[in-house]
Each structure stands twice: as C-alpha cells, then as structure tokens.
CSV table of C-alpha atoms and ligand atoms in Angstrom, one decimal:
chain,number,residue,atom,x,y,z
A,640,MET,CA,0.0,0.0,0.0
A,641,LEU,CA,3.0,2.3,-0.1
A,642,THR,CA,4.6,3.3,-3.4
A,643,THR,CA,7.6,5.6,-3.7
A,644,ASP,CA,9.8,6.5,-6.6
A,645,CYS,CA,12.7,6.8,-4.2
A,646,ALA,CA,13.8,3.1,-3.6
A,647,PHE,CA,16.2,3.8,-0.7
A,648,LEU,CA,13.3,5.3,1.3
A,649,GLU,CA,10.7,2.5,1.0
A,650,ASN,CA,11.4,0.7,4.2
A,651,GLU,CA,11.9,3.8,6.2
A,652,LEU,CA,8.6,5.3,5.1
A,653,MET,CA,6.9,2.0,6.0
A,654,ASP,CA,8.5,2.3,9.5
A,655,VAL,CA,6.8,5.7,9.8
A,656,VAL,CA,3.4,4.3,8.7
A,657,ARG,CA,3.8,1.4,11.3
A,658,LEU,CA,4.1,3.9,14.1
A,659,PHE,CA,0.4,4.6,13.9
A,660,ARG,CA,-2.3,2.4,15.3
A,661,GLN,CA,-4.6,3.3,12.3
A,662,ARG,CA,-3.2,2.6,8.9
A,663,PRO,CA,-3.8,4.5,5.6
A,664,GLN,CA,-5.2,2.5,2.7
A,665,SER,CA,-2.6,3.9,0.3
A,666,VAL,CA,0.4,6.2,0.3
A,667,LEU,CA,2.0,7.5,-2.9
A,668,HIS,CA,5.3,9.3,-2.6
A,669,SER,CA,7.4,11.1,-5.2
A,670,PHE,CA,10.6,13.0,-4.8
A,671,ARG,CA,12.8,15.3,-6.7
A,672,TYR,CA,15.8,17.5,-5.9
A,673,GLU,CA,16.5,20.7,-7.8
A,674,ASN,CA,18.9,23.5,-7.0
A,675,GLY,CA,19.3,22.7,-3.3
A,676,VAL,CA,15.5,22.1,-2.8
A,677,PHE,CA,14.0,18.8,-1.7
A,678,TYR,CA,10.4,18.3,-3.1
A,679,ASN,CA,8.4,15.6,-1.4
A,680,ASP,CA,4.9,15.0,-2.7
A,681,PHE,CA,2.5,12.6,-0.9
A,682,THR,CA,-0.9,11.4,-1.6
A,683,VAL,CA,-2.5,9.6,1.3
A,684,ASP,CA,-5.9,8.0,0.7
A,685,GLY,CA,-6.5,10.3,-2.2
A,686,GLU,CA,-5.5,13.6,-0.4
A,687,SER,CA,-2.3,15.2,-1.7
A,688,ARG,CA,0.2,17.5,0.1
A,689,SER,CA,3.5,18.8,-1.1
A,690,PHE,CA,6.5,19.6,1.1
A,691,LEU,CA,9.5,21.7,0.2
A,692,ASP,CA,12.8,21.8,2.2
A,693,GLN,CA,16.2,23.3,1.7
A,694,ALA,CA,19.6,22.1,2.9
A,695,GLU,CA,23.2,22.5,2.0
A,696,ILE,CA,24.6,19.2,0.6
A,697,GLN,CA,28.3,18.3,0.5
A,698,ASN,CA,28.0,14.7,-0.8
A,699,GLU,CA,25.8,11.8,-1.7
A,700,LEU,CA,25.7,10.5,1.9
A,701,GLU,CA,24.5,13.9,3.2
A,702,TYR,CA,21.9,14.1,0.4
A,703,LYS,CA,20.4,10.8,1.3
A,704,ARG,CA,20.5,11.6,5.0
A,705,GLN,CA,18.6,14.9,4.5
A,706,GLU,CA,16.1,13.4,2.1
A,707,ARG,CA,15.4,10.6,4.6
A,708,ARG,CA,14.7,13.2,7.3
A,709,PHE,CA,12.5,15.4,5.2
A,710,ALA,CA,10.4,12.6,3.7
A,711,LYS,CA,9.9,10.8,7.0
A,712,LEU,CA,9.0,14.0,8.8
A,713,ALA,CA,6.6,15.0,6.0
A,714,LEU,CA,4.8,11.6,6.1
A,715,TYR,CA,4.8,11.7,9.9
A,716,GLU,CA,3.1,15.1,10.0
A,717,LEU,CA,0.5,14.0,7.4
A,718,LEU,CA,-0.4,10.8,9.3
A,719,SER,CA,-0.3,12.6,12.7
A,720,ASP,CA,-2.8,15.2,11.4
A,721,LYS,CA,-5.0,12.5,9.7
A,722,PHE,CA,-5.1,10.2,12.7
A,723,LYS,CA,-4.9,12.9,15.4
A,724,GLU,CA,-2.0,11.0,17.1
A,725,THR,CA,1.5,12.1,18.1
A,726,MET,CA,4.4,9.8,18.9
A,727,PRO,CA,6.8,10.0,21.9
A,728,TRP,CA,9.8,10.0,19.5
A,729,GLY,CA,8.0,11.8,16.6
A,730,ALA,CA,9.3,10.8,13.2
A,731,LEU,CA,12.5,9.2,14.5
A,732,THR,CA,12.8,5.6,13.5
A,733,GLY,CA,15.6,3.3,12.5
A,734,ILE,CA,18.4,5.0,14.5
A,735,ARG,CA,19.0,5.0,18.2
A,736,PRO,CA,18.2,8.4,19.6
A,737,THR,CA,21.4,8.6,21.6
A,738,LYS,CA,23.5,7.6,18.5
A,739,LEU,CA,21.9,10.4,16.6
A,740,ALA,CA,22.6,12.8,19.5
A,741,TYR,CA,26.2,11.8,19.5
A,742,MET,CA,26.5,12.3,15.7
A,743,GLU,CA,25.2,15.8,16.1
A,744,LEU,CA,27.4,16.6,19.1
A,745,GLU,CA,30.5,15.2,17.3
A,746,SER,CA,29.8,17.5,14.3
A,747,GLY,CA,29.8,20.4,16.7
A,748,ASN,CA,26.0,20.9,16.9
A,749,ASP,CA,23.6,20.8,19.8
A,750,PHE,CA,21.4,17.8,19.1
A,751,ARG,CA,18.2,19.4,20.5
A,752,PRO,CA,17.2,21.5,17.4
A,753,LEU,CA,17.2,18.3,15.2
A,754,PHE,CA,15.2,16.4,17.7
A,755,GLU,CA,12.7,19.2,18.0
A,756,LYS,CA,12.5,19.3,14.2
A,757,MET,CA,11.7,15.6,14.1
A,758,ARG,CA,8.9,16.2,16.6
A,759,VAL,CA,10.5,14.3,19.5
A,760,LYS,CA,8.6,15.1,22.7
A,761,LYS,CA,10.3,17.4,25.1
A,762,ASP,CA,10.6,14.9,28.0
A,763,ASN,CA,12.4,12.5,25.6
A,764,ILE,CA,14.8,15.2,24.4
A,765,GLU,CA,15.6,15.7,28.1
A,766,LEU,CA,16.0,12.0,28.6
A,767,VAL,CA,18.6,11.8,25.8
A,768,ALA,CA,20.4,14.8,27.4
A,769,ARG,CA,20.5,13.0,30.8
A,770,ILE,CA,21.8,9.8,29.2
A,771,VAL,CA,24.6,11.6,27.3
A,772,GLU,CA,25.5,13.3,30.6
A,773,SER,CA,25.6,10.0,32.6
A,774,GLN,CA,27.7,8.3,29.9
A,775,LYS,CA,30.5,10.7,30.5
A,776,GLY,CA,33.6,8.8,31.5
A,777,ILE,CA,32.3,5.5,30.0
A,778,TYR,CA,31.4,6.4,26.4
A,779,GLU,CA,34.7,6.0,24.5
A,780,LYS,CA,35.3,5.7,20.8
A,781,ARG,CA,38.6,4.0,20.5
A,782,ASP,CA,39.3,1.2,18.0
A,783,GLY,CA,40.3,-2.1,19.8
A,784,ASN,CA,38.1,-1.6,22.8
A,785,THR,CA,36.4,-4.9,23.3
A,786,ASP,CA,33.5,-6.4,25.3
A,787,PHE,CA,33.2,-10.2,25.6
A,788,PHE,CA,29.9,-12.0,25.5
A,789,VAL,CA,29.0,-15.6,26.2
A,790,SER,CA,25.6,-16.9,25.1
A,791,LEU,CA,23.7,-19.4,27.2
A,792,PRO,CA,20.4,-19.9,25.4
A,793,PHE,CA,18.8,-22.1,28.0
A,794,CYS,CA,15.9,-21.3,30.3
A,795,PRO,CA,14.0,-23.1,33.0
A,796,THR,CA,10.8,-22.8,31.0
A,797,LYS,CA,9.6,-20.4,28.2
A,798,CYS,CA,7.9,-17.2,29.3
A,799,ALA,CA,4.8,-16.3,27.2
A,800,TYR,CA,6.0,-12.8,26.1
A,801,CYS,CA,9.5,-13.8,25.1
A,802,SER,CA,10.8,-14.1,21.6
A,803,PHE,CA,14.5,-14.6,22.4
A,804,ILE,CA,15.9,-17.8,20.9
A,805,THR,CA,16.1,-19.9,24.0
A,806,ALA,CA,14.8,-23.2,24.9
A,807,PRO,CA,13.6,-24.9,28.1
A,808,ILE,CA,16.5,-26.7,29.5
A,809,ASP,CA,14.7,-30.1,30.0
A,810,LYS,CA,14.0,-30.2,26.3
A,811,THR,CA,17.6,-29.3,25.2
A,812,ARG,CA,19.6,-31.2,27.9
A,813,ALA,CA,21.0,-33.6,25.3
A,814,PHE,CA,22.7,-30.7,23.7
A,815,LEU,CA,24.2,-29.2,26.8
A,816,GLU,CA,27.3,-31.2,27.2
A,817,PRO,CA,28.5,-30.8,23.6
A,818,TYR,CA,27.4,-27.1,23.8
A,819,LEU,CA,29.7,-26.5,26.7
A,820,ALA,CA,32.5,-28.3,25.0
A,821,CYS,CA,32.0,-26.0,22.0
A,822,LEU,CA,31.9,-22.9,24.2
A,823,GLU,CA,35.2,-23.9,25.8
A,824,LYS,CA,36.8,-24.3,22.3
A,825,GLU,CA,35.4,-21.0,21.1
A,826,ILE,CA,36.4,-19.1,24.2
A,827,ALA,CA,40.0,-20.4,24.1
A,828,ALA,CA,40.3,-19.4,20.4
A,829,ALA,CA,38.6,-16.0,20.9
A,830,LYS,CA,41.4,-14.6,23.1
A,831,GLU,CA,43.5,-13.4,20.1
A,832,SER,CA,40.5,-11.3,19.0
A,833,VAL,CA,40.2,-9.5,22.3
A,834,GLY,CA,41.8,-6.0,22.4
A,835,ASN,CA,41.4,-3.7,25.3
A,836,LEU,CA,38.9,-5.7,27.4
A,837,ARG,CA,36.3,-3.4,29.0
A,838,SER,CA,33.7,-6.0,30.2
A,839,VAL,CA,32.6,-9.5,30.2
A,840,TYR,CA,28.9,-10.5,30.0
A,841,ILE,CA,27.4,-14.0,30.4
A,842,GLY,CA,23.9,-13.7,29.1
A,843,GLY,CA,20.9,-15.7,28.0
A,844,GLY,CA,18.5,-17.1,28.2
A,845,THR,CA,19.0,-17.8,31.9
A,846,PRO,CA,22.5,-18.7,32.8
A,847,PHE,CA,21.3,-19.9,36.2
A,848,ALA,CA,19.2,-22.6,34.4
A,849,LEU,CA,22.5,-24.5,34.4
A,850,ASP,CA,23.5,-26.7,37.3
A,851,VAL,CA,26.6,-25.8,39.4
A,852,PRO,CA,29.1,-28.0,37.6
A,853,GLU,CA,27.9,-26.9,34.2
A,854,LEU,CA,28.0,-23.2,35.2
A,855,GLU,CA,31.5,-23.7,36.6
A,856,ARG,CA,32.7,-25.0,33.2
A,857,VAL,CA,31.5,-21.7,31.6
A,858,LEU,CA,33.1,-19.6,34.3
A,859,LYS,CA,36.4,-21.5,34.2
A,860,ALA,CA,36.7,-21.0,30.4
A,861,THR,CA,35.7,-17.4,30.6
A,862,ALA,CA,38.2,-16.7,33.5
A,863,PHE,CA,41.0,-17.5,31.0
A,864,ILE,CA,39.9,-14.4,28.9
A,865,ARG,CA,39.3,-12.1,31.8
A,866,GLU,CA,42.4,-13.0,33.7
A,867,SER,CA,44.7,-12.7,30.8
A,868,CYS,CA,43.2,-9.5,29.3
A,869,ASN,CA,41.8,-7.4,32.2
A,870,PRO,CA,41.4,-9.2,35.6
A,871,THR,CA,39.5,-6.3,37.2
A,872,CYS,CA,37.0,-5.5,34.4
A,873,GLU,CA,33.3,-5.5,34.9
A,874,TYR,CA,31.9,-9.0,34.9
A,875,THR,CA,28.1,-9.6,34.6
A,876,VAL,CA,26.1,-12.8,34.8
A,877,GLU,CA,22.5,-12.3,33.7
A,878,ALA,CA,21.6,-15.0,36.2
A,879,GLY,CA,17.9,-14.4,35.4
A,880,ARG,CA,14.8,-15.9,36.8
A,881,PRO,CA,14.5,-15.9,40.6
A,882,ASP,CA,13.3,-19.5,40.7
A,883,VAL,CA,16.7,-20.9,39.8
A,884,PHE,CA,18.8,-19.0,42.3
A,885,SER,CA,20.8,-20.9,44.9
A,886,GLU,CA,23.6,-20.0,47.4
A,887,GLU,CA,25.9,-22.5,45.7
A,888,LYS,CA,25.6,-20.7,42.3
A,889,LEU,CA,26.1,-17.3,43.9
A,890,ARG,CA,29.2,-18.4,45.8
A,891,LEU,CA,30.6,-19.9,42.6
A,892,LEU,CA,30.1,-16.5,40.8
A,893,LYS,CA,31.8,-14.7,43.7
A,894,ASP,CA,34.8,-17.2,43.5
A,895,TYR,CA,35.2,-16.5,39.8
A,896,GLY,CA,35.2,-12.7,40.3
A,897,VAL,CA,31.8,-11.8,38.9
A,898,THR,CA,30.9,-8.2,39.8
A,899,ARG,CA,27.3,-7.8,38.6
A,900,ILE,CA,24.2,-9.9,38.6
A,901,CYS,CA,20.7,-9.6,37.0
A,902,ILE,CA,17.7,-10.7,39.1
A,903,ASN,CA,14.5,-10.1,37.2
A,904,PRO,CA,11.1,-9.9,38.7
A,905,GLN,CA,9.6,-8.2,35.5
A,906,THR,CA,6.5,-7.3,37.6
A,907,PHE,CA,5.6,-7.3,41.3
A,908,SER,CA,2.2,-8.8,40.7
A,909,ASP,CA,1.7,-12.6,41.3
A,910,ALA,CA,-1.4,-12.5,39.1
A,911,THR,CA,0.7,-11.1,36.1
A,912,LEU,CA,3.5,-13.6,36.7
A,913,ALA,CA,1.1,-16.4,36.5
A,914,THR,CA,-0.4,-15.1,33.3
A,915,ILE,CA,2.9,-14.6,31.6
A,916,GLY,CA,4.1,-18.1,32.6
A,917,ARG,CA,7.1,-17.0,34.6
A,918,LYS,CA,6.7,-19.9,37.1
A,919,HIS,CA,7.9,-17.9,40.1
A,920,THR,CA,6.3,-15.5,42.6
A,921,VAL,CA,7.1,-12.1,43.9
A,922,ALA,CA,8.2,-13.9,47.2
A,923,ASP,CA,10.6,-16.0,45.2
A,924,PHE,CA,12.1,-12.7,43.8
A,925,TYR,CA,12.6,-11.3,47.3
A,926,ARG,CA,14.2,-14.5,48.5
A,927,ALA,CA,16.6,-14.5,45.5
A,928,TYR,CA,17.3,-10.8,46.1
A,929,GLU,CA,18.2,-11.2,49.8
A,930,MET,CA,20.3,-14.3,49.0
A,931,THR,CA,22.3,-12.3,46.4
A,932,ASP,CA,22.6,-9.1,48.4
A,933,LYS,CA,24.8,-10.7,51.0
A,934,TYR,CA,27.5,-11.3,48.3
A,935,ASP,CA,28.0,-7.7,47.5
A,936,PHE,CA,27.4,-7.9,43.8
A,937,SER,CA,26.2,-4.9,41.8
A,938,ILE,CA,22.5,-5.9,41.2
A,939,ASN,CA,20.3,-5.1,38.2
A,940,ILE,CA,16.5,-5.6,38.2
A,941,ASP,CA,14.6,-5.9,35.0
A,942,LEU,CA,10.9,-4.7,34.7
A,943,ILE,CA,8.5,-4.7,31.8
A,944,ALA,CA,5.8,-2.1,31.2
A,945,GLY,CA,2.7,-3.3,29.4
A,946,LEU,CA,2.5,-6.9,30.6
A,947,ALA,CA,-0.8,-8.8,30.3
A,948,GLY,CA,-3.2,-6.0,30.7
A,949,GLU,CA,-1.5,-4.5,33.8
A,950,ARG,CA,-2.9,-1.1,34.9
A,951,VAL,CA,-0.7,1.9,35.3
A,952,GLU,CA,-1.1,1.7,39.1
A,953,THR,CA,0.1,-2.0,39.2
A,954,PHE,CA,3.2,-1.0,37.2
A,955,GLN,CA,3.8,2.1,39.3
A,956,LYS,CA,3.7,0.0,42.5
A,957,GLY,CA,6.2,-2.4,41.0
A,958,VAL,CA,8.6,0.4,40.1
A,959,SER,CA,8.3,1.8,43.6
A,960,LEU,CA,9.0,-1.6,45.2
A,961,ALA,CA,12.0,-2.1,42.9
A,962,ALA,CA,13.3,1.4,43.7
A,963,LYS,CA,12.9,0.8,47.4
A,964,LEU,CA,15.4,-2.0,47.2
A,965,GLN,CA,18.0,0.5,46.0
A,966,ALA,CA,19.7,-1.9,43.7
A,967,ASP,CA,22.5,-0.4,41.6
A,968,ASN,CA,20.6,-0.7,38.3
A,969,VAL,CA,17.0,-1.0,37.3
A,970,THR,CA,16.1,-1.5,33.7
A,971,VAL,CA,12.6,-0.6,32.5
A,972,HIS,CA,11.5,-2.4,29.2
A,973,CYS,CA,8.4,-1.8,27.3
A,974,LEU,CA,6.6,-4.9,26.1
A,975,CYS,CA,7.7,-5.8,22.6
A,976,LEU,CA,5.8,-8.7,21.0
A,977,LYS,CA,7.6,-10.3,18.1
A,978,SER,CA,6.9,-13.5,16.3
A,979,GLY,CA,8.0,-16.4,18.5
A,980,ALA,CA,6.3,-15.0,21.6
A,981,LYS,CA,3.2,-17.0,22.7
A,982,LEU,CA,1.5,-13.8,23.8
A,983,LYS,CA,1.7,-12.4,20.3
A,984,GLU,CA,-0.9,-14.8,19.1
A,985,GLU,CA,-3.2,-13.8,21.9
A,986,THR,CA,-2.9,-10.0,21.9
A,987,ASN,CA,-4.4,-7.7,19.3
A,988,TYR,CA,-3.5,-4.3,20.3
A,989,LEU,CA,-1.7,-2.6,23.2
A,990,GLU,CA,-2.9,0.6,24.8
A,991,GLY,CA,-0.1,3.0,23.8
A,992,GLU,CA,-1.2,5.7,26.1
A,993,PHE,CA,-1.2,3.5,29.1
A,994,ILE,CA,2.4,2.5,28.3
A,995,SER,CA,3.4,6.1,27.9
A,996,ASP,CA,1.9,6.8,31.4
A,997,MET,CA,3.8,3.9,32.8
A,998,VAL,CA,7.0,5.1,31.3
A,999,GLY,CA,6.4,8.6,32.5
A,1000,SER,CA,5.8,7.4,36.1
A,1001,SER,CA,8.9,5.1,36.0
A,1002,ARG,CA,10.9,8.2,35.1
A,1003,GLU,CA,9.5,10.2,38.0
A,1004,ILE,CA,9.8,7.4,40.6
A,1005,LEU,CA,13.3,6.4,39.7
A,1006,SER,CA,14.6,9.9,39.4
A,1007,SER,CA,13.3,10.8,42.8
A,1008,SER,CA,14.8,7.6,44.2
A,1009,GLY,CA,18.3,8.5,43.3
A,1010,TYR,CA,18.6,7.0,39.8
A,1011,VAL,CA,19.8,8.5,36.6
A,1012,PRO,CA,19.1,7.1,33.1
A,1013,TYR,CA,22.3,5.8,31.5
A,1014,TYR,CA,21.3,3.9,28.3
A,1015,MET,CA,18.3,3.4,26.2
A,1016,TYR,CA,17.1,1.7,23.0
A,1017,ARG,CA,14.0,1.4,21.0
A,1018,GLN,CA,12.7,-1.6,19.1
A,1019,LYS,CA,10.2,-2.1,16.4
A,1020,TYR,CA,6.7,-3.3,17.6
A,1021,GLN,CA,7.4,-1.8,21.0
A,1022,ALA,CA,4.2,-1.0,22.9
A,1023,GLY,CA,3.2,2.6,22.5
A,1024,ASN,CA,6.4,3.3,20.5
A,1025,ASN,CA,8.2,3.9,23.7
A,1026,GLU,CA,11.7,2.7,24.7
A,1027,ASN,CA,13.8,0.6,27.1
A,1028,VAL,CA,15.8,2.6,29.6
A,1029,GLY,CA,18.6,1.5,32.0
A,1030,TRP,CA,18.7,3.4,35.2
A,1031,THR,CA,21.7,3.5,37.6
A,1032,LYS,CA,22.8,4.8,40.9
A,1033,GLU,CA,25.7,7.2,40.6
A,1034,ASN,CA,29.0,5.6,39.3
A,1035,LYS,CA,27.3,2.2,39.0
A,1036,ALA,CA,26.5,2.3,35.3
A,1037,CYS,CA,27.1,-1.0,33.4
A,1038,VAL,CA,29.9,-0.5,30.9
A,1039,TYR,CA,28.7,-3.4,28.8
A,1040,ASN,CA,25.3,-1.9,28.2
A,1041,VAL,CA,26.7,1.5,27.2
A,1042,ASP,CA,29.2,0.0,24.8
A,1043,VAL,CA,26.6,-2.3,23.2
A,1044,MET,CA,23.9,0.4,22.8
A,1045,GLU,CA,26.3,3.1,21.5
A,1046,GLU,CA,28.1,0.7,19.2
A,1047,THR,CA,31.5,2.1,20.0
A,1048,THR,CA,33.3,-1.1,20.9
A,1049,ASP,CA,34.1,-4.5,19.4
A,1050,ASN,CA,32.0,-7.3,20.7
A,1051,VAL,CA,33.6,-10.7,20.7
A,1052,ALA,CA,30.6,-13.0,21.2
A,1053,VAL,CA,30.7,-16.8,21.6
A,1054,GLY,CA,27.9,-19.4,21.5
A,1055,ALA,CA,24.8,-20.1,19.5
A,1056,ASN,CA,22.9,-17.0,18.4
A,1057,ALA,CA,25.7,-14.7,19.4
A,1058,VAL,CA,26.4,-11.7,17.2
A,1059,SER,CA,30.0,-10.4,17.1
A,1060,LYS,CA,30.6,-6.9,16.1
A,1061,ARG,CA,33.6,-5.1,14.7
A,1062,VAL,CA,33.6,-1.3,15.1
A,1063,ARG,CA,35.9,1.0,13.2
A,1064,ASN,CA,35.3,4.3,14.8
A,1065,LYS,CA,37.4,6.5,12.4
A,1066,THR,CA,35.3,5.4,9.4
A,1067,ASN,CA,32.1,4.8,11.3
A,1068,LEU,CA,32.0,1.3,9.9
A,1069,ILE,CA,30.3,-1.5,11.9
A,1070,THR,CA,30.3,-5.1,10.7
A,1071,ARG,CA,28.5,-8.0,12.3
A,1072,PHE,CA,29.1,-11.7,12.4
A,1073,ALA,CA,26.2,-13.9,13.5
A,1074,SER,CA,26.7,-17.5,14.8
A,1075,GLN,CA,24.2,-20.2,14.0
A,1076,LYS,CA,21.0,-19.8,15.9
A,1077,ASP,CA,20.1,-23.3,16.6
A,1078,LEU,CA,22.0,-25.5,19.0
A,1079,LYS,CA,22.5,-28.5,16.8
A,1080,THR,CA,23.8,-26.5,13.8
A,1081,TYR,CA,26.1,-24.5,16.0
A,1082,ILE,CA,27.6,-27.6,17.6
A,1083,GLU,CA,28.1,-29.3,14.2
A,1084,ASN,CA,29.8,-26.3,12.7
A,1085,VAL,CA,31.8,-24.9,15.5
A,1086,ASP,CA,35.3,-25.5,14.0
A,1087,THR,CA,34.4,-23.6,10.8
A,1088,LEU,CA,32.8,-20.9,12.9
A,1089,ILE,CA,35.9,-20.4,14.9
A,1090,ALA,CA,38.0,-20.1,11.7
A,1091,LYS,CA,35.6,-17.6,10.2
A,1092,LYS,CA,35.3,-15.5,13.3
A,1093,ARG,CA,39.1,-15.4,13.7
A,1094,LYS,CA,39.3,-13.9,10.1
A,1095,PHE,CA,36.5,-11.5,10.9
A,1096,PHE,CA,38.5,-10.0,13.7
A,1097,LEU,CA,41.8,-9.9,11.9
B,1797,SAM,C1,17.6,-11.7,27.4
B,1797,SAM,S1,16.3,-11.5,28.5
B,1797,SAM,C2,17.0,-12.5,29.7
B,1797,SAM,C3,16.6,-12.4,31.1
B,1797,SAM,C4,16.3,-13.6,31.9
B,1797,SAM,N1,16.2,-14.8,31.2
B,1797,SAM,C5,15.0,-13.4,32.7
B,1797,SAM,O1,13.9,-13.7,32.1
B,1797,SAM,O2,15.0,-13.0,33.8
B,1797,SAM,C6,16.6,-9.8,29.1
B,1797,SAM,C7,15.4,-9.0,29.4
B,1797,SAM,O3,14.6,-8.7,28.3
B,1797,SAM,C8,13.3,-8.3,28.7
B,1797,SAM,N2,12.4,-8.9,27.7
B,1797,SAM,C9,12.3,-10.2,27.3
B,1797,SAM,N3,11.2,-10.3,26.5
B,1797,SAM,C10,10.7,-9.1,26.3
B,1797,SAM,C11,9.6,-8.6,25.6
B,1797,SAM,N4,8.9,-9.4,24.8
B,1797,SAM,N5,9.3,-7.3,25.7
B,1797,SAM,C12,10.0,-6.5,26.4
B,1797,SAM,N6,11.1,-6.9,27.2
B,1797,SAM,C13,11.4,-8.2,27.1
B,1797,SAM,C14,13.1,-8.8,30.1
B,1797,SAM,O4,13.0,-7.8,31.0
B,1797,SAM,C15,14.3,-9.7,30.3
B,1797,SAM,O5,14.7,-9.7,31.7
B,1798,SF4,S1,12.2,-14.0,29.6
B,1798,SF4,FE1,14.1,-14.9,30.2
B,1798,SF4,S2,13.5,-16.8,31.3
B,1798,SF4,FE2,11.8,-16.2,30.1
B,1798,SF4,S3,12.0,-17.3,28.2
B,1798,SF4,FE3,12.9,-15.2,27.9
B,1798,SF4,S4,15.0,-15.5,28.3
B,1798,SF4,FE4,14.0,-17.3,29.1
C-alpha cells in the first residue's frame, strides 16, 4: 500500500506508517531534488500534500540523510494530522536516539534542534540529554576496545511474552554437554581477537538454568579471557529468573570474580507472573534478592511495562518496590511482542497511552529515588512506540550496556545465536558476524565458525 519513486526510502517510510495504530489504505510518494531544494509529494488515501525543504549538501551521503529526514517528517506530519495521534519519538525511526545525538554533538552541533524538528517530545529530548551526561567517563570511541559476550540460550521454561531464541533446558539437555565443549573451544580461540577488554557478560537465556558443575565449566573457560586481558574489568552474569537462584551458584560466581548480577522480577504482581508463565512468585524474587545481596554484587533488576493488561497503578507500584530495594541498576523495558512470543498470538493491540503513562511514572519514581538514566534503546513493535531505559545509581552504570547500545566497541561474542561486532570508529563502519541460531547446527559447525570468526576480527 506504499509506493515511492525513491527506492532507498521505501522501508523507512513504511516504518513511519507502522508507528500509527490506524493505517492508511494507500500512500503515494514522489521525490525530486532541484537546485538545493527537496520536493516531497505525498498522496495519502486520495489527499495530496507537497513539502519543500532546503539544505546544504556536501556529498551523496549527506543528500540521502537529508532526504530521509525530510520525507519521514513530512509523512509523519501527514499521518499525525490525519489520525490525530502524536508519537513519543516523533518521526525518529531506525536510529538509536542517543547515537543520533552523539552524531550531532560530534559534528559540533547541539542535538536538540534536530530532535525538535523531528517532533520528538520534550521529555524525551531531556531523557537523551541526561543519558549523554551520565555516559561521560564511560562512552569511549577507541578502536580495539572490546567487550566479551558468552551466550547461554537455555531457560527453566519459556515465558509467554519472550521471543528470544532460547529453549527450556529439560528439552535441550541432550545438547548441553556438547554445547559446553564448543563454548570452551570458542572461548580459548577468541582470546586473540580481544583487544582492550572493558567488560565480560554471560547472558541468555537464563545462565542460572544450568547446574553448578555446568555453570562452573563456563566460568572457568571465561576466566581465561578475563584474567589474561583485564582481571579487574566489569563481569556480569545475567543470572535471570528468581526461581533458579541458589547459594551455591552465587558463591561460585563470587569465587570467579563476577561483579554484577541480574535478578529479574519483571513485575511485582503474582497474578501477572502467572499469566505470563514466569513460574515464580514475587516472594521468590525477594528470596533470591536477599540471598544475592549478601555477596556484595552490583545488582540489576529488569521490569517490563505493558504486561498482560496491567494497569498503570500496578506497574507504578512495581517500580516503587523495585526502587525501594536501592539496587544499583533498574532496567525498564516496554513490552515488545515479536513473532515467536506465545502472547503475540493472543494479543491484538496494546494501549499505547497506558504504556506512555507507565514510562512517565517510572521516570518520576526512579529519578526521585536517586537513579539517573544511562542507556536506552527502541525496538520495532514496542508497545506505544516507547523505549527501554537502563537506570543507575551514581557511578554504577554498566559499561557493557553502554558499549553495546552506543556501538563504540568491538563485541567478541561466543555461543549459539551470538552476534559479534567489529567497530571502526574512524570510518564509522560497523560489521557483524552472526553465529548459528540453533544449538545442533552451532555444535556441528563450531570449527568452521571459529576459523571464520578469527578472520572476521583480523
Ligand atoms: C535476554 S532477557 C534474559 C533475562 C532472563 N532470562 C529473565 O527472564 O530473567 C533480558 C530481558 O529482556 C526483557 N524482555 C524479554 N522479552 C521481552 C519482551 N517481549 N518485551 C520487552 N522486554 C522483554 C526482560 O525484561 C528480560 O529480563
Ligand atoms: S524472559 Fe528470560 S527466562 Fe523467560 S523465556 Fe525469555 S530469556 Fe527465558
């Protein structure tokens, strides 16, 4: 239903259309550029409007960038008028807001005028400014900086909203032993690709779905990288669901020098937990939290706004309870239903305004409880077109999250469904290397994978 004579814009214009709950029947777009003027003509459901913008252009890249902005903004304004709806991030799609802000700042401009022009709401412009401020001292564009990621795509059971490629461990146990052997091989081989190591992250899935001896194999192999590259760097284990926590696992993590742990309630409502199939209670979360707190790790708590018909008050209460614990980090996600999530088939439409209210109240509660926002990202299909925000106590920001979101750092990632990243800051070139997604194919191809990845990082 969208036709444009400007091929490089087709997907991006569709992204703008998808922002809106209501959809036009047809969008026709034509573009021409003459003597420094960008002409964008749109016909939406039979109604035509023309837009005319001027900009100084130095090269082809700049020309495309400007046209992208003008055309998206024009279509956004048209649809916003037609459907009487505005979006929290205006016409911004397809680029992380903080990345765009840094691009502007690094060209010597304040980023605010561009954000205002793209109709980003004031509180979101403020959010980006606060994030850039709290990343000072962490954000670093230096080639060779590296983060190390180990993927453990196993979970106790599958949660209904989740589309991550992970599998219940009782169904994949047969793959676990060979998987761990492959990880050991990959980790040993990866050392030569690691430059200036800034952080290590063992994620999932749910790393604590593994039993103690299995977990110890992963920690032992990872210790080789950390100890030989940077023995004091940040070291996170995304332990995960509270129902699989034990003293023995926590002690093991402490023995191997882990510094940061994620314990994720997602919500503080037992009714919601039951609906989303998390198979644990709020009391289980508190038990896991108290158990962990004794070991003096930095703790992160994940929450999700928009779960299973939760009201704004239920969510607010959850954020207040999370803030009361005064964990070092709290991450507020907005529900994002992709294919693969069981809930996707059962949910038609999410109340965007509710989610925006939830997000707004999480900002107030966390700000007044001593937290600052330190990273953010948006995803397609995110409820209410909002964003995920990581909050931190002062000087406790997670380096790994900042590096990954701002894409300033190489990511050497091992395991199935791990995506390695090579960043060349001087030329702004980012290349990715994805491992096989499914366990069996990963295990069968690990030797070739190691060879290819070594080449990728050469
Ligand atoms: C890679 S998951 C792993 C966390 C861990 N397995 C757990 O569930 O506790 C990281 C986080 O992503 C968030 N998440 C997962 N599915 C989501 C969804 N559909 N929408 C929004 N956030 C989601 C959750 O907050 C989760 O804690
Ligand atoms: S939310 Fe976490 S525990 Fe649940 S299925 Fe996804 S990765 Fe696994």
